[in-house]
Tab-separated table of C-alpha atoms in Angstrom:
chain	number	residue	atom	x	y	z
C	1	UNK	CA	90.313	90.970	81.970
C	2	UNK	CA	93.849	91.652	83.408
C	3	UNK	CA	95.868	89.174	85.420
C	4	UNK	CA	95.234	89.505	89.255
C	5	UNK	CA	98.171	90.874	91.268
C	6	UNK	CA	97.864	88.024	93.790
C	7	UNK	CA	96.438	84.493	93.516
C	8	UNK	CA	92.718	84.746	94.366
C	9	UNK	CA	92.811	81.800	96.720
C	10	UNK	CA	96.230	81.748	98.406
C	11	UNK	CA	97.475	85.341	98.170
C	12	UNK	CA	100.798	84.580	96.542
C	13	UNK	CA	101.857	87.538	94.269
C	14	UNK	CA	101.658	86.216	90.692
C	15	UNK	CA	101.014	89.255	88.407
C	16	UNK	CA	104.693	89.669	87.502
C	17	UNK	CA	104.921	86.149	86.193
C	18	UNK	CA	102.106	86.331	83.624
C	19	UNK	CA	104.014	87.986	80.734
C	20	UNK	CA	106.815	85.364	80.968
C	21	UNK	CA	104.227	82.596	81.085
C	22	UNK	CA	102.327	83.925	78.095
C	23	UNK	CA	105.513	84.388	75.938
C	24	UNK	CA	106.857	80.943	76.731
C	25	UNK	CA	103.577	79.098	76.138
C	26	UNK	CA	103.033	80.931	72.873
C	27	UNK	CA	106.507	79.785	71.813
C	28	UNK	CA	105.207	76.242	72.218
C	29	UNK	CA	106.516	75.311	75.683
C	30	UNK	CA	104.336	72.979	77.792
C	31	UNK	CA	102.271	75.094	80.110
C	32	UNK	CA	102.688	72.657	83.018
C	33	UNK	CA	106.498	72.816	82.738
C	34	UNK	CA	106.466	76.607	82.587
C	35	UNK	CA	104.294	76.815	85.708
C	36	UNK	CA	106.644	74.483	87.561
C	37	UNK	CA	109.521	76.670	86.424
C	38	UNK	CA	107.824	79.851	87.633
C	39	UNK	CA	107.390	78.248	91.117
C	40	UNK	CA	103.625	77.969	91.021
C	41	UNK	CA	103.113	74.614	92.669
C	42	UNK	CA	99.577	75.019	94.229
C	43	UNK	CA	96.682	74.217	92.009
C	44	UNK	CA	94.975	77.518	92.857
C	45	UNK	CA	97.821	79.582	91.270
C	46	UNK	CA	98.051	77.181	88.370
C	47	UNK	CA	94.351	77.291	87.480
C	48	UNK	CA	94.527	81.098	87.646
C	49	UNK	CA	97.199	81.067	84.889
C	50	UNK	CA	95.668	78.264	82.832
C	51	UNK	CA	92.247	79.820	82.593
C	52	UNK	CA	93.125	83.492	82.257
C	53	UNK	CA	92.275	85.515	79.170
C	54	UNK	CA	93.566	89.035	78.576
C	55	UNK	CA	90.580	91.144	77.567
C	56	UNK	CA	91.663	94.582	78.726
C	57	UNK	CA	92.499	95.757	75.129
C	58	UNK	CA	88.914	95.097	74.168
C	59	UNK	CA	87.459	96.942	77.158
C	60	UNK	CA	89.777	99.846	76.594
C	61	UNK	CA	88.192	100.503	73.155
C	62	UNK	CA	84.877	101.346	74.787
C	63	UNK	CA	86.255	104.056	77.161
C	64	UNK	CA	87.294	107.426	75.865
M	1	UNK	CA	110.084	71.838	121.188
M	2	UNK	CA	113.058	71.372	118.854
M	3	UNK	CA	113.432	72.757	115.356
M	4	UNK	CA	115.494	71.405	112.567
M	5	UNK	CA	115.756	73.138	109.168
M	6	UNK	CA	115.255	71.013	106.120
M	7	UNK	CA	115.717	73.476	103.313
M	8	UNK	CA	115.041	76.980	102.068
M	9	UNK	CA	114.583	78.112	98.552
M	10	UNK	CA	112.742	80.914	96.731
M	11	UNK	CA	111.392	82.271	99.977
M	12	UNK	CA	109.984	78.812	101.008
M	13	UNK	CA	111.308	77.440	104.313
M	14	UNK	CA	110.737	73.950	105.557
M	15	UNK	CA	111.660	72.577	109.007
M	16	UNK	CA	110.914	69.654	111.283
M	17	UNK	CA	109.441	70.305	114.717
M	18	UNK	CA	109.865	67.650	117.386
M	19	UNK	CA	107.967	67.279	120.709
M	20	UNK	CA	105.027	69.575	119.960
M	21	UNK	CA	101.275	69.343	119.388
M	22	UNK	CA	98.811	70.300	116.606
M	23	UNK	CA	97.550	73.138	118.837
M	24	UNK	CA	100.998	74.723	118.995
M	25	UNK	CA	101.589	74.200	115.257
M	26	UNK	CA	98.228	75.824	114.421
M	27	UNK	CA	99.063	78.725	116.745
M	28	UNK	CA	102.296	79.374	114.816
M	29	UNK	CA	100.537	78.900	111.464
M	30	UNK	CA	97.786	81.345	112.237
M	31	UNK	CA	100.027	83.980	113.748
M	32	UNK	CA	102.554	83.785	110.816
M	33	UNK	CA	99.681	84.288	108.346
M	34	UNK	CA	97.427	86.760	110.295
M	35	UNK	CA	99.309	88.762	112.877
M	36	UNK	CA	102.593	90.012	111.373
M	37	UNK	CA	102.642	93.695	110.447
M	38	UNK	CA	103.236	94.217	106.752
M	39	UNK	CA	103.292	97.432	104.712
M	40	UNK	CA	100.735	97.823	101.899
M	41	UNK	CA	99.018	100.687	100.058
M	42	UNK	CA	95.812	101.735	101.778
M	43	UNK	CA	94.705	105.098	100.508
M	44	UNK	CA	94.777	106.148	96.912
M	45	UNK	CA	94.051	109.653	95.668
M	46	UNK	CA	93.130	109.459	91.988
M	47	UNK	CA	93.875	112.688	90.089
M	48	UNK	CA	93.327	111.321	86.603
M	49	UNK	CA	92.327	107.886	85.440
M	50	UNK	CA	91.046	107.423	81.874
M	51	UNK	CA	92.200	103.789	81.598
M	52	UNK	CA	89.796	100.896	81.024
M	53	UNK	CA	89.875	99.945	84.753
M	54	UNK	CA	87.727	101.749	87.316
M	55	UNK	CA	89.348	103.843	90.033
M	56	UNK	CA	88.443	101.281	92.700
M	57	UNK	CA	89.982	98.379	90.734
M	58	UNK	CA	93.176	100.342	90.264
M	59	UNK	CA	93.321	101.135	93.961
M	60	UNK	CA	92.636	97.483	94.855
M	61	UNK	CA	95.433	96.305	92.538
M	62	UNK	CA	97.794	98.873	94.028
M	63	UNK	CA	97.083	97.585	97.527
M	64	UNK	CA	98.081	94.066	96.652
M	65	UNK	CA	101.625	95.005	95.438
M	66	UNK	CA	104.220	93.699	97.892
M	67	UNK	CA	106.497	96.426	99.282
M	68	UNK	CA	110.044	96.255	100.644
M	69	UNK	CA	110.256	97.970	104.016
M	70	UNK	CA	112.053	97.886	107.330
M	71	UNK	CA	109.638	96.343	109.969
M	72	UNK	CA	111.550	98.032	112.816
M	73	UNK	CA	110.940	101.513	111.414
M	74	UNK	CA	107.180	101.405	110.948
M	75	UNK	CA	104.418	101.698	113.539
M	76	UNK	CA	100.747	100.931	113.054
M	77	UNK	CA	98.875	104.137	112.306
M	78	UNK	CA	96.679	103.820	115.496
M	79	UNK	CA	99.732	103.323	117.638
M	80	UNK	CA	101.759	106.262	116.282
M	81	UNK	CA	102.081	109.424	118.211
M	82	UNK	CA	101.259	111.654	115.383
M	83	UNK	CA	97.650	112.414	114.469
M	84	UNK	CA	97.756	113.044	110.727
M	85	UNK	CA	100.351	110.515	109.568
M	86	UNK	CA	104.148	110.845	109.530
M	87	UNK	CA	107.197	109.018	108.184
M	88	UNK	CA	107.038	106.483	111.010
M	89	UNK	CA	103.597	105.226	110.123
M	90	UNK	CA	103.107	106.002	106.427
M	91	UNK	CA	104.889	105.688	103.088
M	92	UNK	CA	103.876	107.812	100.100
M	93	UNK	CA	103.949	106.929	96.413
M	94	UNK	CA	103.090	108.658	93.143
M	95	UNK	CA	102.289	107.234	89.731
M	96	UNK	CA	102.016	109.205	86.488
M	97	UNK	CA	101.919	107.765	83.029
M	98	UNK	CA	100.476	108.614	79.615
M	99	UNK	CA	99.326	106.067	76.978
M	100	UNK	CA	99.685	104.105	74.881
M	101	UNK	CA	101.288	101.348	76.853
M	102	UNK	CA	101.085	99.220	79.908
M	103	UNK	CA	101.437	100.541	83.476
M	104	UNK	CA	103.655	98.374	85.653
M	105	UNK	CA	104.342	98.381	89.383
M	106	UNK	CA	107.876	99.547	88.375
M	107	UNK	CA	106.406	102.890	87.242
M	108	UNK	CA	105.332	103.700	90.798
M	109	UNK	CA	107.710	106.225	92.420
M	110	UNK	CA	108.392	105.869	96.135
M	111	UNK	CA	108.915	109.056	98.054
M	112	UNK	CA	110.929	107.482	100.817
M	113	UNK	CA	114.365	106.017	100.303
M	114	UNK	CA	113.856	102.896	102.430
M	115	UNK	CA	110.572	101.776	100.867
M	116	UNK	CA	110.670	99.983	97.478
M	117	UNK	CA	108.402	97.923	95.204
M	118	UNK	CA	109.307	94.221	95.419
M	119	UNK	CA	108.394	93.216	91.876
M	120	UNK	CA	108.730	95.657	89.047
M	121	UNK	CA	106.715	93.658	86.469
M	122	UNK	CA	103.239	93.540	87.951
M	123	UNK	CA	100.769	95.021	85.348
M	124	UNK	CA	98.478	97.576	87.024
M	125	UNK	CA	96.430	98.764	84.021
M	126	UNK	CA	96.733	99.330	80.315
M	127	UNK	CA	96.470	102.666	78.595
M	128	UNK	CA	95.310	103.251	74.958
M	129	UNK	CA	96.106	106.432	73.085
M	130	UNK	CA	94.974	109.692	74.771
M	131	UNK	CA	94.486	107.805	78.037
M	132	UNK	CA	96.492	108.683	81.184
M	133	UNK	CA	96.729	107.851	84.823
M	134	UNK	CA	97.929	110.050	87.686
M	135	UNK	CA	97.588	109.216	91.330
M	136	UNK	CA	98.973	109.493	94.837
M	137	UNK	CA	98.998	106.558	97.215
M	138	UNK	CA	99.673	106.083	100.937
M	139	UNK	CA	100.840	102.792	102.449
M	140	UNK	CA	100.360	101.809	106.036
M	141	UNK	CA	101.463	98.865	108.225
M	142	UNK	CA	98.762	96.498	109.341
M	143	UNK	CA	98.101	92.743	109.819
M	144	UNK	CA	96.663	89.995	107.668
M	145	UNK	CA	93.627	89.684	109.931
M	146	UNK	CA	92.659	93.280	108.945
M	147	UNK	CA	93.139	92.699	105.117
M	148	UNK	CA	94.751	89.861	103.195
M	149	UNK	CA	97.008	92.322	101.350
M	150	UNK	CA	98.935	92.577	104.671
M	151	UNK	CA	99.503	88.727	104.804
M	152	UNK	CA	103.135	87.955	105.487
M	153	UNK	CA	103.286	84.239	104.582
M	154	UNK	CA	101.414	81.087	103.681
M	155	UNK	CA	102.092	78.465	106.269
M	156	UNK	CA	101.129	74.840	106.546
M	157	UNK	CA	102.134	71.797	108.641
M	158	UNK	CA	101.686	68.036	108.410
M	159	UNK	CA	102.388	65.114	110.753
M	160	UNK	CA	105.783	63.510	110.259
M	161	UNK	CA	105.315	60.225	108.368
M	162	UNK	CA	106.455	56.826	109.663
M	163	UNK	CA	106.796	54.341	106.760
M	164	UNK	CA	107.352	50.670	107.739
M	165	UNK	CA	108.305	48.315	104.944
M	166	UNK	CA	108.245	44.500	105.432
M	167	UNK	CA	110.633	43.311	102.671
M	168	UNK	CA	109.606	39.569	103.086
M	169	UNK	CA	105.879	40.275	102.705
M	170	UNK	CA	106.208	42.271	99.431
M	171	UNK	CA	106.722	40.609	96.034
M	172	UNK	CA	109.114	42.145	93.512
M	173	UNK	CA	106.213	43.330	91.361
M	174	UNK	CA	104.616	45.055	94.308
M	175	UNK	CA	107.843	46.857	95.123
M	176	UNK	CA	107.974	48.174	91.536
M	177	UNK	CA	104.390	49.179	91.864
M	178	UNK	CA	105.069	51.155	95.007
M	179	UNK	CA	107.801	53.193	93.279
M	180	UNK	CA	105.610	53.872	90.361
M	181	UNK	CA	102.388	54.747	92.236
M	182	UNK	CA	103.957	57.148	94.769
M	183	UNK	CA	103.221	60.714	93.486
M	184	UNK	CA	106.125	62.086	95.615
M	185	UNK	CA	108.852	59.641	94.672
M	186	UNK	CA	109.478	58.517	98.218
M	187	UNK	CA	110.666	55.004	97.234
M	188	UNK	CA	113.284	53.284	95.073
M	189	UNK	CA	114.122	49.603	94.463
M	190	UNK	CA	117.761	48.874	95.140
M	191	UNK	CA	119.192	45.335	95.222
M	192	UNK	CA	115.694	43.775	95.330
M	193	UNK	CA	114.737	45.802	98.406
M	194	UNK	CA	112.264	48.635	98.639
M	195	UNK	CA	114.132	51.619	100.095
M	196	UNK	CA	112.886	54.953	101.303
M	197	UNK	CA	114.755	57.819	99.574
M	198	UNK	CA	113.274	60.614	101.656
M	199	UNK	CA	110.389	60.234	103.989
M	200	UNK	CA	109.992	63.974	104.341
M	201	UNK	CA	108.511	64.096	100.823
M	202	UNK	CA	105.635	61.780	101.865
M	203	UNK	CA	102.241	63.545	102.200
M	204	UNK	CA	100.572	60.505	103.893
M	205	UNK	CA	98.407	59.822	100.783
M	206	UNK	CA	98.722	56.064	101.390
M	207	UNK	CA	98.628	55.171	97.676
M	208	UNK	CA	101.435	52.710	98.322
M	209	UNK	CA	99.402	50.955	101.051
M	210	UNK	CA	96.420	50.485	98.805
M	211	UNK	CA	98.577	49.240	95.954
M	212	UNK	CA	99.936	46.349	98.104
M	213	UNK	CA	96.537	45.422	99.520
M	214	UNK	CA	97.345	46.781	102.967
M	215	UNK	CA	100.071	44.315	103.965
M	216	UNK	CA	103.804	44.592	103.861
M	217	UNK	CA	103.756	48.340	104.069
M	218	UNK	CA	102.269	50.686	106.618
M	219	UNK	CA	102.141	54.421	106.650
M	220	UNK	CA	101.334	56.112	109.941
M	221	UNK	CA	102.059	59.510	111.391
M	222	UNK	CA	104.034	60.638	114.434
M	223	UNK	CA	101.661	62.819	116.349
M	224	UNK	CA	104.346	64.753	118.180
M	225	UNK	CA	106.570	65.476	115.154
M	226	UNK	CA	105.699	67.859	112.361
M	227	UNK	CA	106.927	69.174	109.002
M	228	UNK	CA	106.230	72.885	108.893
M	229	UNK	CA	106.355	75.020	105.765
M	230	UNK	CA	106.464	78.812	105.558
M	231	UNK	CA	106.223	80.462	102.260
M	232	UNK	CA	106.759	84.254	102.244
M	233	UNK	CA	104.268	86.244	100.159
M	234	UNK	CA	105.628	89.553	101.301
M	235	UNK	CA	109.100	91.162	101.266
M	236	UNK	CA	109.935	89.615	104.665
M	237	UNK	CA	112.139	86.477	104.568
M	238	UNK	CA	110.625	83.247	106.102
M	239	UNK	CA	113.086	83.091	109.001
M	240	UNK	CA	112.275	86.605	110.064
M	241	UNK	CA	108.625	85.745	109.882
M	242	UNK	CA	109.206	82.744	112.198
M	243	UNK	CA	111.112	84.872	114.658
M	244	UNK	CA	108.393	87.567	114.703
M	245	UNK	CA	105.765	84.829	115.118
M	246	UNK	CA	107.501	83.501	118.177
M	247	UNK	CA	107.688	87.053	119.568
M	248	UNK	CA	104.028	87.699	119.006
M	249	UNK	CA	103.019	84.290	120.451
M	250	UNK	CA	105.103	85.093	123.452
M	251	UNK	CA	103.390	88.486	123.836
M	252	UNK	CA	99.940	86.955	123.617
M	253	UNK	CA	100.776	84.279	126.231
M	254	UNK	CA	102.161	86.963	128.594
M	255	UNK	CA	98.896	88.912	128.130
M	256	UNK	CA	96.730	85.893	129.110
M	257	UNK	CA	98.988	85.135	132.134
M	258	UNK	CA	98.771	88.821	133.129
M	259	UNK	CA	94.966	88.798	133.020
M	260	UNK	CA	94.842	85.662	135.164
M	261	UNK	CA	96.666	87.630	137.752
């Protein structure tokens, strides 16, 4: 839906890193390296980013 | 108990503790995560929200945003002398935005000068055309035990590793294997000898011991020496968190002694 503000497992604030991550992986950078760069070294935070899909635009269409 | 700092970067502090026990380490760990007062948004009054997210979700997201504040200036709401909330126990915020576009934590306006939003780029919600959001929020100081949005840090500790290498017992191939198999790059081969670069990197996984069929190399742990990590997940810096932890632990110990008479 929308990236969580904090990591669901450990509580580290991660929301502000999502847009940079998305931009850089779409430009063809390796997602593992981007995650290292962003300082996300626990696997809870990493899986949150690797498995996230932004769907809020779709949901927004159904609400007027 | 003796502390020695290893390093500090990006709000992550590592230090070695000598002459202590797991019980003491766990007390520090739990207090630094659970008992430190941190400011976070608690009450949200929604005036208008036509975005795709429900009011409750918007409020929950607002609560998780880390806030910069002065810990000395804020009291817990229950301990404050006022009855309806004042500048000493509350911080007010407003947010107003019209679509289309994304709403970020940077769009929140703080009404007090000494309270700020730590990260400006946290997405709160997204607005389509003709959608808008308008709300008022109140932040209070509380502890991680009460709600995890008030958590100050993530702390962990491990035993200090003792790595013994018997150079005679190991073949050259086994030495190379040890360097390769270690996920934390503890070893290097120099001049035909297996050298330990930095034992503080070791997580006691014992991959190297298994690789050499359990002889020539032993990995054990010093049960009175620890590597402690504090990673701040709030606006407080890890050293201040450690100081506050010691203060709280001291207070708790005094309380127990007081009750014993």
